[in-house]
Structure formats: C-alpha cells, structure tokens
mmCIF file of C-alpha atoms in Angstrom:
data_model
loop_
_atom_site.group_PDB
_atom_site.id
_atom_site.type_symbol
_atom_site.label_atom_id
_atom_site.label_comp_id
_atom_site.label_asym_id
_atom_site.label_seq_id
_atom_site.Cartn_x
_atom_site.Cartn_y
_atom_site.Cartn_z
ATOM 1 C CA GLU U 1 -9.048 -101.120 11.409
ATOM 2 C CA ALA U 2 -8.002 -98.005 9.479
ATOM 3 C CA ASN U 3 -4.438 -98.538 10.707
ATOM 4 C CA SER U 4 -4.218 -102.235 9.917
ATOM 5 C CA ASP U 5 -2.156 -103.351 6.939
ATOM 6 C CA GLU U 6 -4.852 -105.828 5.946
ATOM 7 C CA PHE U 7 -7.524 -103.118 5.841
ATOM 8 C CA VAL U 8 -5.450 -100.705 3.724
ATOM 9 C CA LYS U 9 -4.073 -103.369 1.374
ATOM 10 C CA PRO U 10 -6.759 -102.766 -1.326
ATOM 11 C CA LEU U 11 -6.044 -99.024 -1.208
ATOM 12 C CA ARG U 12 -2.404 -99.620 -2.094
ATOM 13 C CA GLU U 13 -3.476 -100.697 -5.586
ATOM 14 C CA ALA U 14 -6.716 -98.728 -5.881
ATOM 15 C CA THR U 15 -7.260 -96.332 -8.743
ATOM 16 C CA ALA U 16 -10.285 -94.707 -7.099
ATOM 17 C CA VAL U 17 -11.797 -94.057 -3.675
ATOM 18 C CA TRP U 18 -15.427 -93.069 -3.108
ATOM 19 C CA PHE U 19 -16.808 -91.583 0.108
ATOM 20 C CA MET U 20 -20.507 -92.179 0.608
ATOM 21 C CA GLY U 21 -22.892 -89.681 2.115
ATOM 22 C CA ALA U 22 -24.356 -89.857 5.622
ATOM 23 C CA ASN U 23 -22.148 -88.096 8.186
ATOM 24 C CA GLN U 24 -18.775 -86.504 7.471
ATOM 25 C CA ASN U 25 -17.902 -86.654 11.167
ATOM 26 C CA LEU U 26 -17.960 -90.455 10.990
ATOM 27 C CA HIS U 27 -15.589 -90.396 8.008
ATOM 28 C CA ALA U 28 -13.244 -88.064 9.887
ATOM 29 C CA ALA U 29 -13.338 -90.136 13.081
ATOM 30 C CA ALA U 30 -12.596 -93.322 11.162
ATOM 31 C CA TYR U 31 -9.883 -92.185 8.765
ATOM 32 C CA LEU U 32 -8.021 -89.036 9.844
ATOM 33 C CA ASN U 33 -4.441 -89.630 10.991
ATOM 34 C CA THR U 34 -4.496 -93.263 9.906
ATOM 35 C CA LYS U 35 -2.892 -95.420 7.234
ATOM 36 C CA VAL U 36 -6.126 -95.055 5.259
ATOM 37 C CA GLU U 37 -5.596 -91.288 5.027
ATOM 38 C CA THR U 38 -2.029 -91.818 3.828
ATOM 39 C CA GLU U 39 -3.162 -94.297 1.180
ATOM 40 C CA ILE U 40 -5.912 -91.947 -0.052
ATOM 41 C CA TYR U 41 -3.243 -89.345 -0.813
ATOM 42 C CA ASN U 42 -1.194 -92.075 -2.492
ATOM 43 C CA VAL U 43 -4.132 -92.898 -4.782
ATOM 44 C CA LEU U 44 -4.000 -89.294 -6.003
ATOM 45 C CA ARG U 45 -0.209 -89.370 -6.370
ATOM 46 C CA ARG U 46 -0.605 -92.407 -8.646
ATOM 47 C CA GLY U 47 -3.057 -90.481 -10.829
ATOM 48 C CA GLY U 48 -6.176 -92.000 -9.292
ATOM 49 C CA VAL U 49 -9.459 -90.375 -8.369
ATOM 50 C CA VAL U 50 -11.039 -89.549 -5.009
ATOM 51 C CA GLY U 51 -14.677 -88.528 -4.900
ATOM 52 C CA GLY U 52 -17.739 -88.510 -2.757
ATOM 53 C CA THR U 53 -21.320 -87.479 -2.401
ATOM 54 C CA SER U 54 -22.832 -85.280 0.311
ATOM 55 C CA ALA U 55 -20.785 -86.029 3.458
ATOM 56 C CA GLY U 56 -18.262 -87.620 1.114
ATOM 57 C CA ALA U 57 -17.742 -84.212 -0.494
ATOM 58 C CA ALA U 58 -17.608 -82.332 2.826
ATOM 59 C CA ILE U 59 -14.802 -84.547 4.201
ATOM 60 C CA GLN U 60 -12.525 -83.571 1.308
ATOM 61 C CA SER U 61 -11.558 -80.122 2.646
ATOM 62 C CA ARG U 62 -9.201 -79.711 5.628
ATOM 63 C CA THR U 63 -11.559 -77.159 7.195
ATOM 64 C CA MET U 64 -14.700 -79.262 7.175
ATOM 65 C CA ILE U 65 -18.234 -78.082 7.839
ATOM 66 C CA ALA U 66 -19.282 -80.742 10.315
ATOM 67 C CA GLY U 67 -22.834 -79.502 10.827
ATOM 68 C CA GLY U 68 -24.998 -76.542 11.729
ATOM 69 C CA LYS U 69 -27.850 -74.917 9.862
ATOM 70 C CA ASP U 70 -26.843 -71.246 9.561
ATOM 71 C CA GLU U 71 -23.977 -71.282 12.068
ATOM 72 C CA PRO U 72 -21.378 -73.769 10.864
ATOM 73 C CA VAL U 73 -19.770 -76.259 13.176
ATOM 74 C CA LEU U 74 -16.223 -76.611 11.898
ATOM 75 C CA ALA U 75 -13.985 -79.625 12.273
ATOM 76 C CA THR U 76 -11.014 -81.189 10.504
ATOM 77 C CA GLY U 77 -11.360 -83.143 7.294
ATOM 78 C CA LEU U 78 -8.977 -84.391 4.626
ATOM 79 C CA ASP U 79 -6.868 -81.933 2.655
ATOM 80 C CA LEU U 80 -7.814 -83.035 -0.853
ATOM 81 C CA LEU U 81 -8.742 -79.530 -2.031
ATOM 82 C CA PRO U 82 -6.187 -77.320 -0.264
ATOM 83 C CA GLY U 83 -7.287 -73.854 0.803
ATOM 84 C CA ALA U 84 -10.984 -74.600 0.340
ATOM 85 C CA VAL U 85 -14.049 -75.157 2.469
ATOM 86 C CA ILE U 86 -16.617 -77.416 0.770
ATOM 87 C CA ASP U 87 -20.344 -77.306 1.431
ATOM 88 C CA GLN U 88 -22.813 -79.706 -0.147
ATOM 89 C CA HIS U 89 -26.513 -79.535 -1.144
ATOM 90 C CA PHE U 90 -25.666 -75.866 -1.574
ATOM 91 C CA LEU U 91 -28.573 -74.399 -3.540
ATOM 92 C CA ALA U 92 -31.136 -77.038 -2.629
ATOM 93 C CA ARG U 93 -30.699 -76.386 1.113
ATOM 94 C CA GLY U 94 -29.824 -72.692 0.982
ATOM 95 C CA ARG U 95 -26.377 -73.008 2.559
ATOM 96 C CA LYS U 96 -24.813 -69.753 1.374
ATOM 97 C CA VAL U 97 -25.012 -68.124 4.832
ATOM 98 C CA ARG U 98 -23.402 -71.151 6.450
ATOM 99 C CA LEU U 99 -20.505 -71.176 3.986
ATOM 100 C CA LEU U 100 -19.946 -67.427 4.352
ATOM 101 C CA LYS U 101 -19.798 -67.761 8.131
ATOM 102 C CA ALA U 102 -17.347 -70.654 7.848
ATOM 103 C CA LEU U 103 -15.089 -68.502 5.665
ATOM 104 C CA GLU U 104 -15.395 -65.650 8.137
ATOM 105 C CA GLN U 105 -14.071 -67.990 10.826
ATOM 106 C CA ARG U 106 -11.176 -69.143 8.617
ATOM 107 C CA PRO U 107 -9.659 -66.129 6.801
ATOM 108 C CA GLY U 108 -7.531 -66.910 3.771
ATOM 109 C CA LEU U 109 -9.730 -69.772 2.574
ATOM 110 C CA TRP U 110 -12.176 -69.836 -0.317
ATOM 111 C CA GLY U 111 -15.430 -71.719 -0.449
ATOM 112 C CA VAL U 112 -17.181 -73.957 -2.881
ATOM 113 C CA GLY U 113 -20.822 -74.878 -2.607
ATOM 114 C CA ILE U 114 -21.711 -77.923 -4.666
ATOM 115 C CA ASP U 115 -25.350 -78.510 -5.477
ATOM 116 C CA GLU U 116 -27.145 -81.817 -5.747
ATOM 117 C CA ARG U 117 -26.591 -84.035 -8.803
ATOM 118 C CA THR U 118 -23.466 -82.007 -9.542
ATOM 119 C CA ALA U 119 -19.739 -82.640 -9.210
ATOM 120 C CA LEU U 120 -16.651 -80.484 -9.094
ATOM 121 C CA VAL U 121 -13.827 -82.249 -10.911
ATOM 122 C CA VAL U 122 -10.274 -81.131 -10.100
ATOM 123 C CA ARG U 123 -7.401 -82.026 -12.432
ATOM 124 C CA GLY U 124 -4.169 -80.255 -11.612
ATOM 125 C CA ARG U 125 -5.127 -76.601 -11.378
ATOM 126 C CA LYS U 126 -8.302 -76.909 -13.456
ATOM 127 C CA LEU U 127 -11.761 -77.039 -11.839
ATOM 128 C CA GLU U 128 -14.656 -78.244 -13.964
ATOM 129 C CA VAL U 129 -18.303 -78.747 -13.138
ATOM 130 C CA VAL U 130 -20.308 -81.700 -14.409
ATOM 131 C CA GLY U 131 -23.912 -82.610 -13.688
ATOM 132 C CA GLU U 132 -27.355 -81.066 -13.607
ATOM 133 C CA SER U 133 -26.837 -77.950 -11.488
ATOM 134 C CA SER U 134 -23.849 -75.768 -10.567
ATOM 135 C CA ALA U 135 -21.078 -75.119 -8.101
ATOM 136 C CA THR U 136 -20.692 -71.718 -6.475
ATOM 137 C CA ILE U 137 -17.214 -70.411 -5.761
ATOM 138 C CA VAL U 138 -17.128 -67.926 -2.881
ATOM 139 C CA LEU U 139 -14.248 -65.535 -2.329
ATOM 140 C CA PRO U 140 -14.883 -63.796 0.995
ATOM 141 C CA PRO U 141 -14.423 -60.055 1.421
ATOM 142 C CA GLY U 142 -11.083 -58.843 2.731
ATOM 143 C CA ASN U 143 -8.074 -56.653 1.985
ATOM 144 C CA GLY U 144 -10.289 -54.113 0.215
ATOM 145 C CA ARG U 145 -11.999 -56.798 -1.865
ATOM 146 C CA GLU U 146 -15.756 -57.229 -1.835
ATOM 147 C CA LEU U 147 -17.483 -60.606 -1.611
ATOM 148 C CA ARG U 148 -17.259 -62.394 -4.938
ATOM 149 C CA GLU U 149 -19.423 -65.312 -6.033
ATOM 150 C CA ILE U 150 -18.763 -67.246 -9.201
ATOM 151 C CA SER U 151 -21.383 -69.674 -10.444
ATOM 152 C CA ILE U 152 -19.887 -72.474 -12.503
ATOM 153 C CA LYS U 153 -22.333 -74.539 -14.550
ATOM 154 C CA ALA U 154 -21.798 -77.867 -16.252
ATOM 155 C CA GLY U 155 -18.947 -77.630 -18.716
ATOM 156 C CA ASP U 156 -17.542 -74.424 -17.176
ATOM 157 C CA THR U 157 -14.012 -74.366 -15.783
ATOM 158 C CA HIS U 158 -11.976 -72.230 -13.417
ATOM 159 C CA ASP U 159 -8.363 -72.009 -12.253
ATOM 160 C CA LEU U 160 -7.657 -73.482 -8.804
ATOM 161 C CA VAL U 161 -4.398 -71.570 -8.319
ATOM 162 C CA ALA U 162 -6.056 -68.246 -9.148
ATOM 163 C CA LEU U 163 -8.791 -68.952 -6.582
ATOM 164 C CA ARG U 164 -6.293 -69.806 -3.845
ATOM 165 C CA ARG U 165 -4.297 -66.655 -4.566
ATOM 166 C CA ALA U 166 -7.428 -64.487 -4.607
ATOM 167 C CA ALA U 167 -8.523 -65.877 -1.230
ATOM 168 C CA LEU U 168 -5.171 -65.026 0.327
#
C-alpha cells in the first residue's frame, strides 16, 4: 500500500507526520523506498513536521538501531536527521553503551539519546530539547578527540551543523 497513490494522497497535503512506537523495523519494512518515504520528505520541504515516539524516533536516522541490548543491531531507517544515530528511552533504559557501540560501527556519525517524555526539536540547524528529561549528544572519540557527551535539558539548544562537523 505504501506505493499506492491512494494511500499516499493524504501525505501530499499533510502538514505533519507522526510515527508511533512499537517496532522501528516494522516502520522501515513498510515505508523505506516507497512513495510514502518520498512524501515524508516532501512534508518537510513544505515546512511541515515529522515526529515520533520510541520506535518512531529510532526510524528517523538513516543508521537505525533496530534492536539489541548492549550490542546494537543496526539497520536502515529514514534520513530525517542526517549524520546521526538516534536511540530512545536513553537514560531510563541505560542505553549509553549501545549507542557508543553503534557509533563505533559507523565512524563519522554522531549520536543522540533521547529520554522518555522528552523531544528533540530540529529547525534548520538548531536543535532544542523540550519535555521532562534530557537528550544526550554523543561525539565518539577519533582523530585525537576524546569521547564527548553533551546533556541538553529542556529549553537548551545546540547547533546541528557544528555537531555534524565535529563528528567528521
């Protein structure tokens, strides 16, 4: 259905798309390389919003953590936050090790761990955290640089372009 014109018709006028939680692998299997994926990017081009919770957050990075407790299982997700790897339930489920190992497997990327009841809002090059907890930005070690973690609490902002450059 994700390639049918009838199914994607509402997306052609949508101002927002929301991915529910559950299983990011199901999102990927249903929507990658389809008309739905194309229309999701078009929502953003029109100035719309794309968001999600739990699995709906994980699907938003091209390198997607598809599972695993401490050892990440990596797969392909959307490319809505280029250069990043997103992990969810970050503090509540102690997923720092998993994110670090994912970044080790994909040099040149940076990580963001988003905790529960918290969102990372991206507008242009500005990242802002809203909600009850925090997001943790992880810049992996490399090229003489030590591991760097940046905790961003509600109301705090950071520069997306600076993070992508630092990761490279």
